Amino acid sequence: MTFHQCCRRLSHVLKQNSVIWSRSNVICCKSKSSAAGEKQQERQRAHMARGLPKQKPITGVKEVIVVASGKGGVGKSTTAVNLALGLMANDQTATVGLLDADVYGPSVPKLMNLRGNPELTDNNLMRPLKNFGIPCMSMGFLVEDSAPIVWRGLMVMSAIEKLLRQVDWGSLDYLVIDMPPGTGDVQLSITQNIPIAGAVIVSTPQDIALIDARRGAEMFRKVNVPVLGLVQNMSVFHCPKCNHQTHIFGTDGAKELACTLGVEVLGDIPLHLNIRETSDKGQPVVVSSPDSPEAEAYRRVASAVVRRLAEESS
């Protein structure tokens, strides 16, 4: 296929997706009516689903909750770990698992104080490593701590498929998935291959993080994953000496975004030394300091997530 043929083919595909191809740029078209807009969205969903396998539940798992963020460094993994522990703390009968899908930067092994390689069952399934009553699986269990994971997209997709399908989770009420930051291949692969009960978006209140958080929320909506709500992380800093409150990253930015998106804020997590120290030690605050205000904040988030799951399923 020549270069000009490629351009014509690209132009045809773009027009099918209701965009205008010009010599200088690509300009999105707005539908003239709500009916036209709905048809456009249906076409887009059909194109996204073309050639993809049908969703298949993970054996033994009742509900999958993904914890995502538009960008890194907002406390997504810490939130995912404490959410999983909070779900179990709020309901002692609940069984909860934790999957670290951040292939390039796995954090769960450190946060959950887990080391070693998974054993294999008789069916060649990997047995998750377990701590604090929660079975965990991560790419970090399969590579050396300091080894960089330098993989192309197809290798990453293969790894994600193995983490999803070749793990013996047993029977779980909830599987919390710590997603990588952004809106790339891993997010699409997971959302299009397994049924997901809902997504939790983590963001700090600052504008630069909220821009990407909004992209993440819109991505989940496009693939028909319910957005359970936003977690506003690092919302306020309490000085340990004078107890003065400082909003380092701004005030109520996530709440304003939640209002714009038509979702709720599941909770506010403070920027606190206790959270950082317990995370670095592999002793998450929900289990190491259960009576602290920080642990209570995570448990409130877990309660809100359970309530939103019930609302979405009703």
Tab-separated table of C-alpha atoms in Angstrom:
chain	number	residue	atom	x	y	z
A	1	MET	CA	0.000	0.000	0.000
A	2	THR	CA	1.429	3.377	-1.044
A	3	PHE	CA	1.605	6.432	1.189
A	4	HIS	CA	-1.320	8.090	-0.634
A	5	GLN	CA	-3.410	4.924	-0.319
A	6	CYS	CA	-2.677	4.871	3.410
A	7	CYS	CA	-3.815	8.492	3.689
A	8	ARG	CA	-7.047	7.747	1.822
A	9	ARG	CA	-7.690	4.725	4.035
A	10	LEU	CA	-7.086	6.783	7.170
A	11	SER	CA	-9.399	9.509	5.881
A	12	HIS	CA	-12.123	6.921	5.272
A	13	VAL	CA	-11.797	5.487	8.783
A	14	LEU	CA	-11.877	8.941	10.350
A	15	LYS	CA	-15.002	9.894	8.414
A	16	GLN	CA	-16.695	6.709	9.588
A	17	ASN	CA	-16.034	7.862	13.133
A	18	SER	CA	-17.668	11.240	12.424
A	19	VAL	CA	-14.597	13.422	12.161
A	20	ILE	CA	-13.503	15.741	9.378
A	21	TRP	CA	-10.088	15.190	7.824
A	22	SER	CA	-8.440	18.362	6.600
A	23	ARG	CA	-4.979	18.987	5.228
A	24	SER	CA	-3.864	20.715	8.434
A	25	ASN	CA	-5.745	19.067	11.271
A	26	VAL	CA	-8.536	16.793	12.414
A	27	ILE	CA	-11.627	18.547	13.733
A	28	CYS	CA	-14.275	16.707	15.732
A	29	CYS	CA	-17.881	17.128	14.586
A	30	LYS	CA	-20.702	17.742	17.031
A	31	SER	CA	-23.970	15.960	16.399
A	32	LYS	CA	-26.912	18.114	15.362
A	33	SER	CA	-29.295	16.131	17.552
A	34	SER	CA	-29.188	13.801	20.518
A	35	ALA	CA	-30.312	10.941	18.274
A	36	ALA	CA	-27.398	11.560	15.932
A	37	GLY	CA	-25.070	11.723	18.913
A	38	GLU	CA	-26.314	8.379	20.187
A	39	LYS	CA	-25.804	6.801	16.760
A	40	GLN	CA	-22.287	8.209	16.624
A	41	GLN	CA	-21.487	6.713	20.039
A	42	GLU	CA	-22.895	3.360	18.941
A	43	ARG	CA	-20.661	3.408	15.855
A	44	GLN	CA	-17.637	4.269	17.984
A	45	ARG	CA	-18.380	1.436	20.408
A	46	ALA	CA	-18.806	-0.972	17.503
A	47	HIS	CA	-15.445	0.062	16.041
A	48	MET	CA	-13.733	-0.313	19.421
A	49	ALA	CA	-15.235	-3.765	19.922
A	50	ARG	CA	-14.396	-5.027	16.431
A	51	GLY	CA	-12.133	-8.055	16.548
A	52	LEU	CA	-12.025	-8.149	20.351
A	53	PRO	CA	-12.878	-11.244	22.387
A	54	LYS	CA	-16.112	-11.299	24.354
A	55	GLN	CA	-15.874	-10.446	28.021
A	56	LYS	CA	-15.312	-13.478	30.202
A	57	PRO	CA	-15.553	-13.348	34.006
A	58	ILE	CA	-12.555	-14.292	36.122
A	59	THR	CA	-13.265	-17.671	37.673
A	60	GLY	CA	-14.406	-17.363	41.279
A	61	VAL	CA	-14.551	-13.550	41.318
A	62	LYS	CA	-17.919	-11.892	41.939
A	63	GLU	CA	-17.092	-8.215	41.390
A	64	VAL	CA	-14.073	-6.456	39.902
A	65	ILE	CA	-13.222	-2.917	41.008
A	66	VAL	CA	-10.559	-1.001	39.084
A	67	VAL	CA	-8.656	1.837	40.739
A	68	ALA	CA	-7.303	4.241	38.145
A	69	SER	CA	-5.801	7.672	37.671
A	70	GLY	CA	-5.083	9.866	34.708
A	71	LYS	CA	-1.456	10.372	35.738
A	72	GLY	CA	1.117	8.888	38.076
A	73	GLY	CA	2.107	10.199	41.476
A	74	VAL	CA	-1.385	10.875	42.824
A	75	GLY	CA	-1.450	7.961	45.295
A	76	LYS	CA	-3.404	5.478	43.193
A	77	SER	CA	-1.595	2.341	44.382
A	78	THR	CA	-1.710	3.394	48.034
A	79	THR	CA	-5.429	4.017	47.634
A	80	ALA	CA	-5.985	0.654	45.923
A	81	VAL	CA	-4.183	-1.237	48.706
A	82	ASN	CA	-6.008	0.549	51.518
A	83	LEU	CA	-9.322	0.233	49.676
A	84	ALA	CA	-8.876	-3.541	49.511
A	85	LEU	CA	-7.992	-3.657	53.202
A	86	GLY	CA	-10.868	-1.305	53.999
A	87	LEU	CA	-13.368	-3.548	52.225
A	88	MET	CA	-12.265	-6.438	54.412
A	89	ALA	CA	-12.125	-4.329	57.583
A	90	ASN	CA	-15.705	-3.150	57.073
A	91	ASP	CA	-17.003	-6.680	56.470
A	92	GLN	CA	-15.098	-9.488	58.159
A	93	THR	CA	-16.932	-12.051	56.003
A	94	ALA	CA	-15.861	-10.443	52.709
A	95	THR	CA	-13.102	-12.059	50.667
A	96	VAL	CA	-10.937	-9.552	48.803
A	97	GLY	CA	-8.089	-9.963	46.316
A	98	LEU	CA	-5.636	-7.424	44.903
A	99	LEU	CA	-4.195	-7.454	41.376
A	100	ASP	CA	-1.345	-5.131	40.440
A	101	ALA	CA	-1.847	-4.401	36.733
A	102	ASP	CA	0.824	-1.693	36.627
A	103	VAL	CA	3.262	-3.825	34.648
A	104	TYR	CA	5.972	-1.176	34.232
A	105	GLY	CA	5.916	0.081	37.823
A	106	PRO	CA	4.477	-2.550	40.191
A	107	SER	CA	4.031	-1.163	43.719
A	108	VAL	CA	1.873	-3.777	45.448
A	109	PRO	CA	4.791	-6.036	46.533
A	110	LYS	CA	6.343	-3.145	48.490
A	111	LEU	CA	3.058	-1.812	49.858
A	112	MET	CA	1.885	-5.257	50.991
A	113	ASN	CA	5.332	-6.380	52.217
A	114	LEU	CA	5.395	-9.412	49.918
A	115	ARG	CA	8.372	-11.105	48.286
A	116	GLY	CA	8.965	-14.321	46.418
A	117	ASN	CA	7.644	-16.170	43.399
A	118	PRO	CA	4.130	-17.607	43.136
A	119	GLU	CA	3.795	-21.370	43.348
A	120	LEU	CA	1.905	-23.290	40.673
A	121	THR	CA	-1.176	-25.430	41.209
A	122	ASP	CA	-1.689	-28.818	39.577
A	123	ASN	CA	-3.513	-26.944	36.799
A	124	ASN	CA	-0.495	-24.672	36.210
A	125	LEU	CA	-2.235	-21.670	37.738
A	126	MET	CA	-0.254	-19.211	39.851
A	127	ARG	CA	-1.112	-19.050	43.543
A	128	PRO	CA	-1.287	-15.443	44.758
A	129	LEU	CA	0.996	-14.383	47.593
A	130	LYS	CA	-0.955	-13.436	50.697
A	131	ASN	CA	-0.608	-10.906	53.497
A	132	PHE	CA	-3.083	-9.254	55.870
A	133	GLY	CA	-5.631	-11.816	54.676
A	134	ILE	CA	-5.546	-10.559	51.069
A	135	PRO	CA	-4.230	-12.657	48.142
A	136	CYS	CA	-2.122	-10.512	45.807
A	137	MET	CA	-0.680	-10.936	42.331
A	138	SER	CA	1.801	-8.614	40.657
A	139	MET	CA	4.355	-8.588	37.882
A	140	GLY	CA	6.727	-7.557	40.671
A	141	PHE	CA	6.630	-11.149	41.954
A	142	LEU	CA	7.926	-12.445	38.628
A	143	VAL	CA	10.919	-10.147	38.046
A	144	GLU	CA	13.851	-8.909	40.110
A	145	ASP	CA	13.205	-5.792	42.195
A	146	SER	CA	15.686	-3.661	40.254
A	147	ALA	CA	15.028	-5.178	36.815
A	148	PRO	CA	13.391	-2.737	34.378
A	149	ILE	CA	10.477	-4.083	32.362
A	150	VAL	CA	11.232	-2.938	28.816
A	151	TRP	CA	8.440	-4.507	26.790
A	152	ARG	CA	6.503	-3.628	23.691
A	153	GLY	CA	2.720	-3.546	23.664
A	154	LEU	CA	2.111	-7.164	22.641
A	155	MET	CA	4.306	-8.482	25.450
A	156	VAL	CA	2.468	-6.307	27.962
A	157	MET	CA	-0.884	-7.572	26.695
A	158	SER	CA	0.310	-11.148	27.052
A	159	ALA	CA	1.425	-10.466	30.620
A	160	ILE	CA	-1.925	-8.891	31.492
A	161	GLU	CA	-3.761	-11.881	30.028
A	162	LYS	CA	-1.729	-14.206	32.250
A	163	LEU	CA	-2.343	-12.077	35.339
A	164	LEU	CA	-6.071	-12.133	34.620
A	165	ARG	CA	-6.565	-15.733	33.527
A	166	GLN	CA	-3.758	-17.831	34.972
A	167	VAL	CA	-4.121	-17.033	38.671
A	168	ASP	CA	-5.954	-19.231	41.175
A	169	TRP	CA	-7.936	-16.578	43.058
A	170	GLY	CA	-10.227	-19.052	44.758
A	171	SER	CA	-13.561	-17.482	45.721
A	172	LEU	CA	-13.565	-13.675	45.996
A	173	ASP	CA	-16.314	-11.176	46.688
A	174	TYR	CA	-14.138	-8.346	45.367
A	175	LEU	CA	-11.033	-8.185	43.203
A	176	VAL	CA	-9.417	-4.746	43.367
A	177	ILE	CA	-7.221	-4.009	40.340
A	178	ASP	CA	-4.523	-1.357	40.640
A	179	MET	CA	-4.411	0.002	37.094
A	180	PRO	CA	-1.416	1.727	35.510
A	181	PRO	CA	-1.745	5.499	35.093
A	182	GLY	CA	-3.144	6.881	31.857
A	183	THR	CA	-5.565	5.565	29.250
A	184	GLY	CA	-3.543	3.136	27.164
A	185	ASP	CA	-3.412	-0.467	26.007
A	186	VAL	CA	-3.593	-2.055	29.454
A	187	GLN	CA	-6.723	-0.138	30.436
A	188	LEU	CA	-8.492	-1.044	27.201
A	189	SER	CA	-7.376	-4.666	27.349
A	190	ILE	CA	-8.688	-5.157	30.885
A	191	THR	CA	-11.971	-3.308	30.421
A	192	GLN	CA	-12.759	-5.114	27.180
A	193	ASN	CA	-11.819	-8.613	28.360
A	194	ILE	CA	-13.472	-8.917	31.776
A	195	PRO	CA	-16.727	-7.551	33.215
A	196	ILE	CA	-15.971	-4.706	35.617
A	197	ALA	CA	-18.407	-3.675	38.325
A	198	GLY	CA	-17.047	-0.152	38.590
A	199	ALA	CA	-14.093	2.224	38.424
A	200	VAL	CA	-12.675	4.418	41.174
A	201	ILE	CA	-10.752	7.465	39.922
A	202	VAL	CA	-7.994	8.836	42.165
A	203	SER	CA	-6.748	12.402	41.814
A	204	THR	CA	-5.167	15.193	43.782
A	205	PRO	CA	-7.058	18.521	43.816
A	206	GLN	CA	-4.590	20.314	41.525
A	207	ASP	CA	-5.659	21.266	38.007
A	208	ILE	CA	-2.919	19.361	36.161
A	209	ALA	CA	-4.001	16.076	37.796
A	210	LEU	CA	-7.706	16.757	37.331
A	211	ILE	CA	-7.316	17.217	33.577
A	212	ASP	CA	-5.989	13.675	33.256
A	213	ALA	CA	-8.462	12.305	35.808
A	214	ARG	CA	-11.278	13.554	33.608
A	215	ARG	CA	-9.771	11.763	30.609
A	216	GLY	CA	-9.657	8.563	32.645
A	217	ALA	CA	-13.292	8.875	33.690
A	218	GLU	CA	-14.407	9.545	30.117
A	219	MET	CA	-12.465	6.509	28.883
A	220	PHE	CA	-14.331	4.216	31.275
A	221	ARG	CA	-17.645	5.657	30.174
A	222	LYS	CA	-16.803	5.010	26.530
A	223	VAL	CA	-16.189	1.328	27.279
A	224	ASN	CA	-19.360	1.127	29.401
A	225	VAL	CA	-17.663	0.770	32.780
A	226	PRO	CA	-19.572	2.551	35.576
A	227	VAL	CA	-17.576	5.293	37.281
A	228	LEU	CA	-18.305	4.771	40.974
A	229	GLY	CA	-16.785	8.110	41.912
A	230	LEU	CA	-13.633	10.089	42.632
A	231	VAL	CA	-11.238	9.893	45.559
A	232	GLN	CA	-9.633	13.242	46.360
A	233	ASN	CA	-6.189	12.265	47.617
A	234	MET	CA	-3.709	14.542	49.418
A	235	SER	CA	-6.613	16.899	50.006
A	236	VAL	CA	-5.153	18.705	53.019
A	237	PHE	CA	-1.926	18.769	55.030
A	238	HIS	CA	-2.051	19.009	58.831
A	239	CYS	CA	1.123	20.403	60.355
A	240	PRO	CA	2.290	17.862	62.978
A	241	LYS	CA	3.575	20.684	65.217
A	242	CYS	CA	0.833	23.315	65.186
A	243	ASN	CA	-1.990	21.351	63.469
A	244	HIS	CA	-2.436	24.153	60.943
A	245	GLN	CA	-4.223	23.029	57.773
A	246	THR	CA	-2.660	23.759	54.384
A	247	HIS	CA	-4.229	22.833	51.044
A	248	ILE	CA	-0.967	22.236	49.208
A	249	PHE	CA	-2.557	20.985	45.977
A	250	GLY	CA	-5.593	23.261	46.010
A	251	THR	CA	-9.063	23.080	47.506
A	252	ASP	CA	-11.933	20.851	46.379
A	253	GLY	CA	-10.706	20.409	42.814
A	254	ALA	CA	-11.880	16.795	42.670
A	255	LYS	CA	-15.261	17.803	44.075
A	256	GLU	CA	-15.700	20.317	41.279
A	257	LEU	CA	-14.711	17.707	38.695
A	258	ALA	CA	-17.109	15.182	40.229
A	259	CYS	CA	-19.909	17.717	39.899
A	260	THR	CA	-18.990	18.286	36.249
A	261	LEU	CA	-18.947	14.545	35.533
A	262	GLY	CA	-22.132	13.874	37.472
A	263	VAL	CA	-20.479	11.475	39.925
A	264	GLU	CA	-19.783	11.699	43.630
A	265	VAL	CA	-16.656	12.120	45.696
A	266	LEU	CA	-16.155	8.837	47.523
A	267	GLY	CA	-13.877	10.392	50.110
A	268	ASP	CA	-11.057	12.766	50.990
A	269	ILE	CA	-7.669	11.351	51.967
A	270	PRO	CA	-5.280	13.749	53.742
A	271	LEU	CA	-1.617	14.236	52.933
A	272	HIS	CA	-0.267	12.711	56.129
A	273	LEU	CA	3.110	11.452	57.276
A	274	ASN	CA	1.484	8.361	58.788
A	275	ILE	CA	0.253	7.180	55.385
A	276	ARG	CA	3.668	7.607	53.808
A	277	GLU	CA	5.589	5.926	56.621
A	278	THR	CA	3.282	2.923	56.918
A	279	SER	CA	3.278	2.460	53.138
A	280	ASP	CA	7.074	2.516	52.959
A	281	LYS	CA	7.242	-0.126	55.700
A	282	GLY	CA	4.781	-2.399	53.914
A	283	GLN	CA	2.282	-1.958	56.748
A	284	PRO	CA	-0.672	-0.073	55.197
A	285	VAL	CA	-2.332	2.415	57.510
A	286	VAL	CA	-5.681	0.574	57.571
A	287	VAL	CA	-4.071	-2.414	59.307
A	288	SER	CA	-1.149	-0.786	61.143
A	289	SER	CA	-3.050	2.238	62.536
A	290	PRO	CA	-6.709	1.169	62.384
A	291	ASP	CA	-7.865	3.804	64.894
A	292	SER	CA	-6.213	6.722	63.092
A	293	PRO	CA	-8.226	9.341	61.164
A	294	GLU	CA	-6.322	8.313	58.021
A	295	ALA	CA	-7.451	4.688	58.303
A	296	GLU	CA	-10.999	5.842	58.960
A	297	ALA	CA	-10.876	7.934	55.772
A	298	TYR	CA	-9.995	4.842	53.717
A	299	ARG	CA	-12.731	2.797	55.398
A	300	ARG	CA	-15.253	5.503	54.509
A	301	VAL	CA	-14.117	5.254	50.895
A	302	ALA	CA	-14.586	1.469	51.029
A	303	SER	CA	-18.109	1.887	52.436
A	304	ALA	CA	-18.972	4.373	49.701
A	305	VAL	CA	-17.660	1.967	47.040
A	306	VAL	CA	-19.843	-0.884	48.346
A	307	ARG	CA	-22.874	1.407	48.385
A	308	ARG	CA	-22.221	2.571	44.821
A	309	LEU	CA	-21.781	-1.021	43.628
A	310	ALA	CA	-25.191	-1.859	45.075
A	311	GLU	CA	-26.710	1.167	43.328
A	312	GLU	CA	-25.178	0.203	39.984
A	313	SER	CA	-26.398	-3.396	40.221
A	314	SER	CA	-29.951	-2.472	41.227
